[in-house]
């Protein structure tokens, strides 16, 4: 194979690829601009929606409102965060209400149903155990917030009763707290960051790597067929193997470029969103992890052979397709299959092992996650790297064989 010819093919195809608007969109615009904008818009929308629901006055229907002690009833009704009505009042205002009032709760008629037993007041008085039931719709954010607001009234009331009973017996409040439970985080900031960010980064990097290579691959083979320029290329002095390697390197370059840009833009955008994601943790230290050079090099090292697999598969599919449109259809199917192993980083309890290190995409996803957490085990990294390199080489050989078959190249 002549390196000079491969370089000439690469240079020519790369120039053509960079002139293609769709390629530039998926290789440059999507990783650089679309991902940060999407993440920031999503974060802003979530923050706005949560704030809106927290400020909203929750609607509560109480079965047995009259059984509540006067003090507690006054506190509930007087709360600025709650609109409290009895079941009788609710039915009077809603004549079409269901006989089973929980059905109205499921349909969104109100936010929480509070059920007070008939003997509640008496049970408090004689110090007998009793309970208040809260029915809510966990699928609705407003219903969950309503439960929290009710508890801000009920919990202090319960504490006051406990304290009053202890005072009556001249007992210290410490007697009901024989010990305190103190939670201490022993994980490093890097490990916490990995758990919180490590699920999202591998998925987006893998998907961007695939999307960045997708349109150049389609254009370099199926596009050539559609434009009728493939035959012209085949009569040139270059061998078919040199054509395949030249086109393959162009696709590999665009895929890697998209992965690098997506990693950079994600890191940049997370710098501004990190505080919302990790709360009150030491943001400065976590940002340092994001820019750790060894982590970036490891991620690039493990993504490179995966991009090689993507490039070979996409080129093979493009060679097989009769037209640009047909290639798009095939690659859409591959993309749907690709999502599943890339999604493994989101699954809890999935850890790297030798078996996982041999599964393409899954191994890359888990290694990126571990790298961000600072828990890299090099035996697994080497296993994954070697197995992915071998698979990339095999897929490239298969693409070359595919390109050499005229029954595939000129499929009618």
Coordinates of C-alpha atoms in Angstrom, one line a residue:
X1 CA 0.0 0.0 0.0
X2 CA 1.4 3.4 -1.0
X3 CA 1.2 5.9 1.7
X4 CA 1.6 8.8 -0.8
X5 CA -1.6 7.7 -2.6
X6 CA -3.5 7.1 0.6
X7 CA -2.5 10.6 1.8
X8 CA -3.6 12.1 -1.5
X9 CA -7.0 10.4 -1.3
X10 CA -7.4 11.4 2.3
X11 CA -6.6 15.1 1.5
X12 CA -9.0 15.2 -1.4
X13 CA -11.8 13.4 0.5
X14 CA -11.3 15.5 3.6
X15 CA -11.5 18.7 1.6
X16 CA -14.7 17.6 0.0
X17 CA -16.1 16.5 3.4
X18 CA -15.4 19.8 5.0
X19 CA -17.3 21.5 2.2
X20 CA -20.4 19.5 3.0
X21 CA -22.8 21.5 5.2
X22 CA -24.4 18.4 6.9
X23 CA -21.0 17.1 7.9
X24 CA -20.0 20.4 9.5
X25 CA -23.3 20.5 11.4
X26 CA -22.9 17.0 12.9
X27 CA -19.1 17.2 13.3
X28 CA -18.7 20.8 14.6
X29 CA -22.0 22.6 15.3
X30 CA -23.8 19.8 17.3
X31 CA -20.9 19.0 19.7
X32 CA -19.9 22.7 20.2
X33 CA -23.2 24.5 20.4
X34 CA -26.2 22.1 20.5
X35 CA -25.1 20.0 23.5
X36 CA -24.3 23.0 25.9
X37 CA -27.5 24.8 24.7
X38 CA -29.6 21.7 25.2
X39 CA -28.1 21.0 28.7
X40 CA -28.5 24.6 29.8
X41 CA -32.0 24.9 28.5
X42 CA -33.0 21.6 30.2
X43 CA -31.4 22.8 33.5
X44 CA -33.1 26.1 33.3
X45 CA -36.4 24.6 32.5
X46 CA -36.2 22.1 35.4
X47 CA -35.2 24.9 37.8
X48 CA -38.0 27.1 36.7
X49 CA -40.6 24.3 36.9
X50 CA -39.5 23.2 40.4
X51 CA -39.5 26.8 41.6
X52 CA -43.0 27.3 40.1
X53 CA -44.3 24.2 41.8
X54 CA -42.8 25.1 45.1
X55 CA -44.4 28.6 45.0
X56 CA -47.8 27.2 44.0
X57 CA -50.4 26.9 46.8
X58 CA -51.2 23.1 47.1
X59 CA -54.8 22.0 47.3
X60 CA -55.6 19.5 50.1
X61 CA -58.8 17.7 50.8
X62 CA -59.2 16.4 54.4
X63 CA -61.4 13.5 55.3
X64 CA -62.3 14.0 59.0
X65 CA -61.1 17.7 59.2
X66 CA -63.4 18.1 62.2
X67 CA -61.4 15.3 64.1
X68 CA -58.2 17.3 64.1
X69 CA -57.4 19.2 67.3
X70 CA -58.2 22.9 67.0
X71 CA -54.6 24.0 67.1
X72 CA -53.5 21.7 64.3
X73 CA -56.6 22.5 62.2
X74 CA -55.9 26.2 62.5
X75 CA -52.3 25.8 61.5
X76 CA -53.2 23.7 58.4
X77 CA -55.9 26.1 57.3
X78 CA -53.8 29.1 58.1
X79 CA -50.8 27.9 56.1
X80 CA -49.9 30.2 53.2
X81 CA -48.7 27.2 51.2
X82 CA -51.9 25.2 51.5
X83 CA -55.6 25.5 50.5
X84 CA -57.3 23.1 52.9
X85 CA -61.0 22.0 52.5
X86 CA -63.0 19.2 54.1
X87 CA -64.3 16.4 51.9
X88 CA -67.9 17.7 52.4
X89 CA -66.9 21.2 51.2
X90 CA -65.0 19.7 48.2
X91 CA -68.1 17.7 47.1
X92 CA -70.3 20.7 47.5
X93 CA -68.0 22.7 45.2
X94 CA -67.6 19.8 42.7
X95 CA -71.0 18.1 42.2
X96 CA -69.6 15.7 39.7
X97 CA -66.9 14.4 42.0
X98 CA -66.4 10.6 42.1
X99 CA -67.8 8.5 44.9
X100 CA -64.3 7.3 45.5
X101 CA -62.5 10.5 46.1
X102 CA -59.0 9.0 45.4
X103 CA -60.2 8.8 41.8
X104 CA -60.4 12.6 41.8
X105 CA -56.9 12.7 43.2
X106 CA -55.6 10.5 40.3
X107 CA -57.4 12.7 37.8
X108 CA -55.7 15.8 39.2
X109 CA -58.7 17.3 41.0
X110 CA -56.5 18.2 43.9
X111 CA -53.0 17.5 45.2
X112 CA -53.3 15.4 48.4
X113 CA -56.0 13.6 50.3
X114 CA -55.5 13.6 54.0
X115 CA -57.4 11.1 56.1
X116 CA -57.9 11.7 59.8
X117 CA -59.3 8.9 61.9
X118 CA -62.4 9.6 63.9
X119 CA -60.7 9.1 67.3
X120 CA -57.6 11.1 66.4
X121 CA -58.1 13.9 68.9
X122 CA -59.0 11.4 71.7
X123 CA -56.0 9.2 70.9
X124 CA -53.7 12.2 71.3
X125 CA -55.4 13.0 74.6
X126 CA -55.0 9.6 76.1
X127 CA -51.6 9.1 74.5
X128 CA -52.6 6.2 72.4
X129 CA -50.8 5.6 69.0
X130 CA -52.7 6.8 66.0
X131 CA -52.0 7.9 62.5
X132 CA -52.8 10.3 59.7
X133 CA -52.8 9.0 56.1
X134 CA -51.6 11.0 53.2
X135 CA -52.6 9.9 49.7
X136 CA -50.7 11.5 46.8
X137 CA -49.8 10.9 43.2
X138 CA -46.1 10.2 43.0
X139 CA -46.1 10.7 39.2
X140 CA -47.1 14.4 39.8
X141 CA -44.4 16.8 41.1
X142 CA -47.1 19.1 42.5
X143 CA -48.5 16.2 44.6
X144 CA -45.1 15.4 46.1
X145 CA -44.5 19.0 47.0
X146 CA -47.9 19.2 48.6
X147 CA -47.0 16.3 50.9
X148 CA -43.8 18.1 51.9
X149 CA -45.8 21.3 52.7
X150 CA -48.3 19.3 54.9
X151 CA -45.4 17.7 56.8
X152 CA -43.9 21.1 57.6
X153 CA -47.1 21.6 59.6
X154 CA -47.6 18.1 61.0
X155 CA -44.0 17.4 62.1
X156 CA -43.6 20.4 64.4
X157 CA -47.0 19.7 65.9
X158 CA -45.9 16.1 66.7
X159 CA -42.7 17.3 68.2
X160 CA -44.6 19.7 70.5
X161 CA -46.8 16.8 71.7
X162 CA -43.8 14.7 72.5
X163 CA -42.1 17.5 74.3
X164 CA -45.3 18.3 76.3
X165 CA -45.6 14.6 77.4
X166 CA -42.0 14.5 78.5
X167 CA -42.3 17.8 80.4
X168 CA -45.5 16.4 82.1
X169 CA -43.4 13.5 83.4
X170 CA -40.4 15.7 84.1
X171 CA -38.3 13.7 81.7
X172 CA -35.5 15.2 79.6
X173 CA -36.1 15.1 75.8
X174 CA -32.7 13.4 75.5
X175 CA -34.3 10.1 76.6
X176 CA -36.0 9.6 73.3
X177 CA -32.7 10.2 71.5
X178 CA -30.3 7.5 73.0
X179 CA -27.9 8.1 70.1
X180 CA -27.5 10.3 67.0
X181 CA -26.8 9.0 63.5
X182 CA -24.1 11.1 61.9
X183 CA -23.4 10.4 58.2
X184 CA -19.8 11.1 57.0
X185 CA -18.9 10.9 53.3
X186 CA -15.7 9.0 52.8
X187 CA -15.7 9.1 49.0
X188 CA -13.4 11.5 47.3
X189 CA -14.8 14.5 45.3
X190 CA -13.5 12.8 42.1
X191 CA -15.5 9.6 42.9
X192 CA -18.7 11.6 43.7
X193 CA -18.2 13.6 40.4
X194 CA -17.8 10.3 38.5
X195 CA -21.0 8.9 39.9
X196 CA -22.9 12.1 39.0
X197 CA -21.4 13.0 35.7
X198 CA -19.9 9.7 34.7
X199 CA -23.2 8.3 33.5
X200 CA -23.9 11.1 31.1
X201 CA -20.5 11.8 29.6
X202 CA -19.8 8.3 28.1
X203 CA -23.2 8.2 26.5
X204 CA -22.9 11.6 24.8
X205 CA -19.3 11.1 23.8
X206 CA -20.1 7.7 22.1
X207 CA -23.2 9.0 20.4
X208 CA -21.4 12.2 19.2
X209 CA -18.5 10.1 17.9
X210 CA -21.0 8.0 15.8
X211 CA -23.0 11.0 14.6
X212 CA -19.8 12.9 13.6
X213 CA -18.7 10.0 11.3
X214 CA -22.2 9.2 9.9
X215 CA -22.6 11.8 7.2
X216 CA -19.1 11.7 5.8
X217 CA -19.4 7.9 5.6
X218 CA -22.6 8.1 3.7
X219 CA -21.3 10.7 1.3
X220 CA -17.9 9.0 0.6
X221 CA -19.5 5.8 -0.8
X222 CA -23.3 5.9 -1.3
X223 CA -22.9 9.6 -2.2
X224 CA -20.2 8.7 -4.8
X225 CA -22.6 6.1 -6.3
X226 CA -25.5 8.5 -6.5
X227 CA -23.4 11.2 -8.2
X228 CA -21.9 8.7 -10.6
X229 CA -18.3 9.6 -9.6
X230 CA -17.4 6.2 -8.2
X231 CA -16.5 4.6 -11.5
X232 CA -14.2 7.5 -12.3
X233 CA -12.3 6.9 -9.0
X234 CA -12.0 3.2 -9.7
X235 CA -10.2 3.7 -13.0
X236 CA -7.5 5.8 -11.3
X237 CA -4.0 4.3 -10.5
X238 CA -4.9 3.9 -6.8
X239 CA -5.8 0.4 -5.6
X240 CA -9.2 -0.3 -4.0
X241 CA -7.4 -1.0 -0.7
X242 CA -5.8 2.5 -0.9
X243 CA -9.3 4.0 -1.6
X244 CA -10.8 2.2 1.4
X245 CA -8.0 3.3 3.8
X246 CA -8.1 6.9 2.5
X247 CA -11.9 7.2 3.0
X248 CA -11.7 5.3 6.3
X249 CA -9.2 7.8 7.7
X250 CA -11.5 10.7 6.7
X251 CA -14.4 9.1 8.6
X252 CA -12.2 8.2 11.5
X253 CA -11.0 11.9 11.7
X254 CA -14.5 13.3 11.7
X255 CA -15.7 10.8 14.3
X256 CA -12.8 11.6 16.7
X257 CA -13.1 15.3 16.1
X258 CA -16.8 15.2 17.1
X259 CA -16.0 13.1 20.2
X260 CA -13.2 15.6 21.3
X261 CA -15.4 18.6 20.7
X262 CA -18.4 17.1 22.5
X263 CA -16.1 16.2 25.5
X264 CA -14.8 19.8 25.5
X265 CA -18.2 21.4 25.2
X266 CA -19.7 19.2 27.8
X267 CA -16.9 20.0 30.3
X268 CA -17.4 23.7 29.5
X269 CA -21.1 23.7 29.9
X270 CA -21.0 21.6 33.1
X271 CA -18.7 24.2 34.6
X272 CA -21.7 26.5 34.7
X273 CA -24.3 23.8 35.6
X274 CA -22.2 21.9 38.1
X275 CA -23.5 23.7 41.2
X276 CA -27.1 22.8 40.4
X277 CA -26.1 19.2 39.9
X278 CA -23.9 18.6 42.9
X279 CA -25.5 21.0 45.3
X280 CA -23.2 22.4 48.0
X281 CA -20.1 20.4 47.3
X282 CA -16.7 21.9 46.6
X283 CA -17.3 22.9 43.0
X284 CA -13.8 24.2 42.4
X285 CA -12.2 20.8 43.2
X286 CA -14.7 19.0 41.0
X287 CA -13.9 21.3 38.1
X288 CA -10.2 20.5 38.4
X289 CA -11.2 16.8 37.8
X290 CA -12.9 17.8 34.6
X291 CA -9.7 19.2 33.2
X292 CA -7.4 16.5 34.5
X293 CA -5.0 15.8 31.6
X294 CA -4.5 12.1 32.3
X295 CA -8.3 11.6 32.3
X296 CA -8.7 13.3 29.0
X297 CA -5.8 11.3 27.4
X298 CA -7.3 8.0 28.7
X299 CA -10.7 8.9 27.3
X300 CA -9.3 9.8 23.9
X301 CA -7.1 6.6 23.9
X302 CA -10.1 4.4 24.5
X303 CA -12.5 6.3 22.2
X304 CA -10.0 6.1 19.3
X305 CA -10.4 2.4 18.5
X306 CA -14.1 2.6 19.0
X307 CA -14.2 5.4 16.4
X308 CA -12.3 3.0 14.2
X309 CA -15.0 0.4 14.5
X310 CA -17.7 3.0 13.8
X311 CA -15.8 4.2 10.7
X312 CA -15.4 0.7 9.2
X313 CA -19.0 -0.3 9.9
X314 CA -20.4 3.0 8.5
X315 CA -18.2 2.7 5.4
X316 CA -19.2 -0.9 4.8
X317 CA -22.9 0.0 5.0
X318 CA -22.4 3.0 2.7
X319 CA -20.6 0.8 0.2
X320 CA -23.5 -1.7 0.3
X321 CA -26.3 0.9 -0.1
X322 CA -27.5 1.9 -3.6
X323 CA -28.2 5.5 -2.7
X324 CA -27.7 8.2 0.0
X325 CA -31.2 7.6 1.3
X326 CA -30.9 3.9 1.5
X327 CA -27.6 4.3 3.5
X328 CA -29.4 6.7 5.9
X329 CA -32.1 4.0 6.5
X330 CA -29.5 1.3 7.3
X331 CA -27.5 3.6 9.6
X332 CA -30.6 4.7 11.5
X333 CA -31.2 1.1 12.4
X334 CA -27.5 0.7 13.6
X335 CA -27.9 3.9 15.6
X336 CA -30.9 2.5 17.5
X337 CA -28.9 -0.7 18.3
X338 CA -25.9 1.5 19.4
X339 CA -28.0 3.3 22.0
X340 CA -28.5 0.3 24.2
X341 CA -24.8 -0.6 25.1
X342 CA -24.0 3.1 25.3
X343 CA -26.8 3.5 27.9
X344 CA -25.1 1.0 30.2
X345 CA -23.3 3.9 32.1
X346 CA -26.7 5.0 33.4
X347 CA -27.4 1.5 35.0
X348 CA -26.6 1.2 38.7
X349 CA -24.5 -1.8 39.8
X350 CA -22.9 -2.5 36.5
X351 CA -19.1 -2.7 37.1
X352 CA -16.1 -3.3 34.9
X353 CA -14.9 -7.0 34.6
X354 CA -13.0 -9.0 32.1
X355 CA -16.2 -10.0 30.4
X356 CA -17.4 -6.4 30.2
X357 CA -14.0 -5.3 28.9
X358 CA -14.6 -7.6 25.9
X359 CA -18.0 -6.2 24.9
X360 CA -17.6 -3.3 22.4
X361 CA -19.1 0.1 23.4
X362 CA -20.0 -1.3 26.9
X363 CA -16.3 -1.4 27.7
X364 CA -15.7 2.1 26.5
X365 CA -18.7 3.4 28.4
X366 CA -17.6 1.9 31.7
X367 CA -14.0 2.9 31.3
X368 CA -14.9 6.5 30.7
X369 CA -17.1 6.4 33.8
X370 CA -14.4 4.9 35.9
X371 CA -11.8 7.4 34.6
X372 CA -14.0 10.3 35.7
X373 CA -14.3 8.7 39.1
X374 CA -10.6 8.2 39.4
X375 CA -11.0 4.4 39.7
X376 CA -9.2 3.2 36.6
X377 CA -8.0 -0.5 36.7
X378 CA -5.4 -0.8 34.0
X379 CA -5.8 -4.5 33.5
X380 CA -9.4 -3.9 32.3
X381 CA -8.3 -0.8 30.2
X382 CA -5.6 -2.8 28.4
X383 CA -8.1 -5.7 27.8
X384 CA -10.7 -3.3 26.4
X385 CA -8.2 -1.4 24.3
X386 CA -6.6 -4.5 22.8
X387 CA -10.0 -6.2 22.1
X388 CA -11.4 -3.0 20.5
X389 CA -8.3 -2.5 18.4
X390 CA -8.6 -6.0 17.1
X391 CA -12.2 -5.6 16.3
X392 CA -11.5 -2.3 14.6
X393 CA -8.9 -4.0 12.4
X394 CA -11.2 -6.8 11.6
X395 CA -14.0 -4.5 10.6
X396 CA -11.6 -2.5 8.4
X397 CA -10.5 -5.7 6.7
X398 CA -14.1 -6.6 6.1
X399 CA -14.8 -3.1 4.7
X400 CA -11.9 -3.5 2.3
X401 CA -13.2 -7.0 1.2
X402 CA -16.6 -5.5 0.7
X403 CA -15.2 -2.7 -1.5
X404 CA -13.4 -5.2 -3.7
X405 CA -16.6 -7.0 -4.6
X406 CA -18.1 -5.5 -7.7
X407 CA -21.4 -7.3 -7.0
X408 CA -21.6 -5.0 -3.9
X409 CA -20.2 -1.9 -5.4
X410 CA -22.5 -1.9 -8.4
X411 CA -25.5 -3.5 -6.7
X412 CA -28.6 -2.9 -8.8

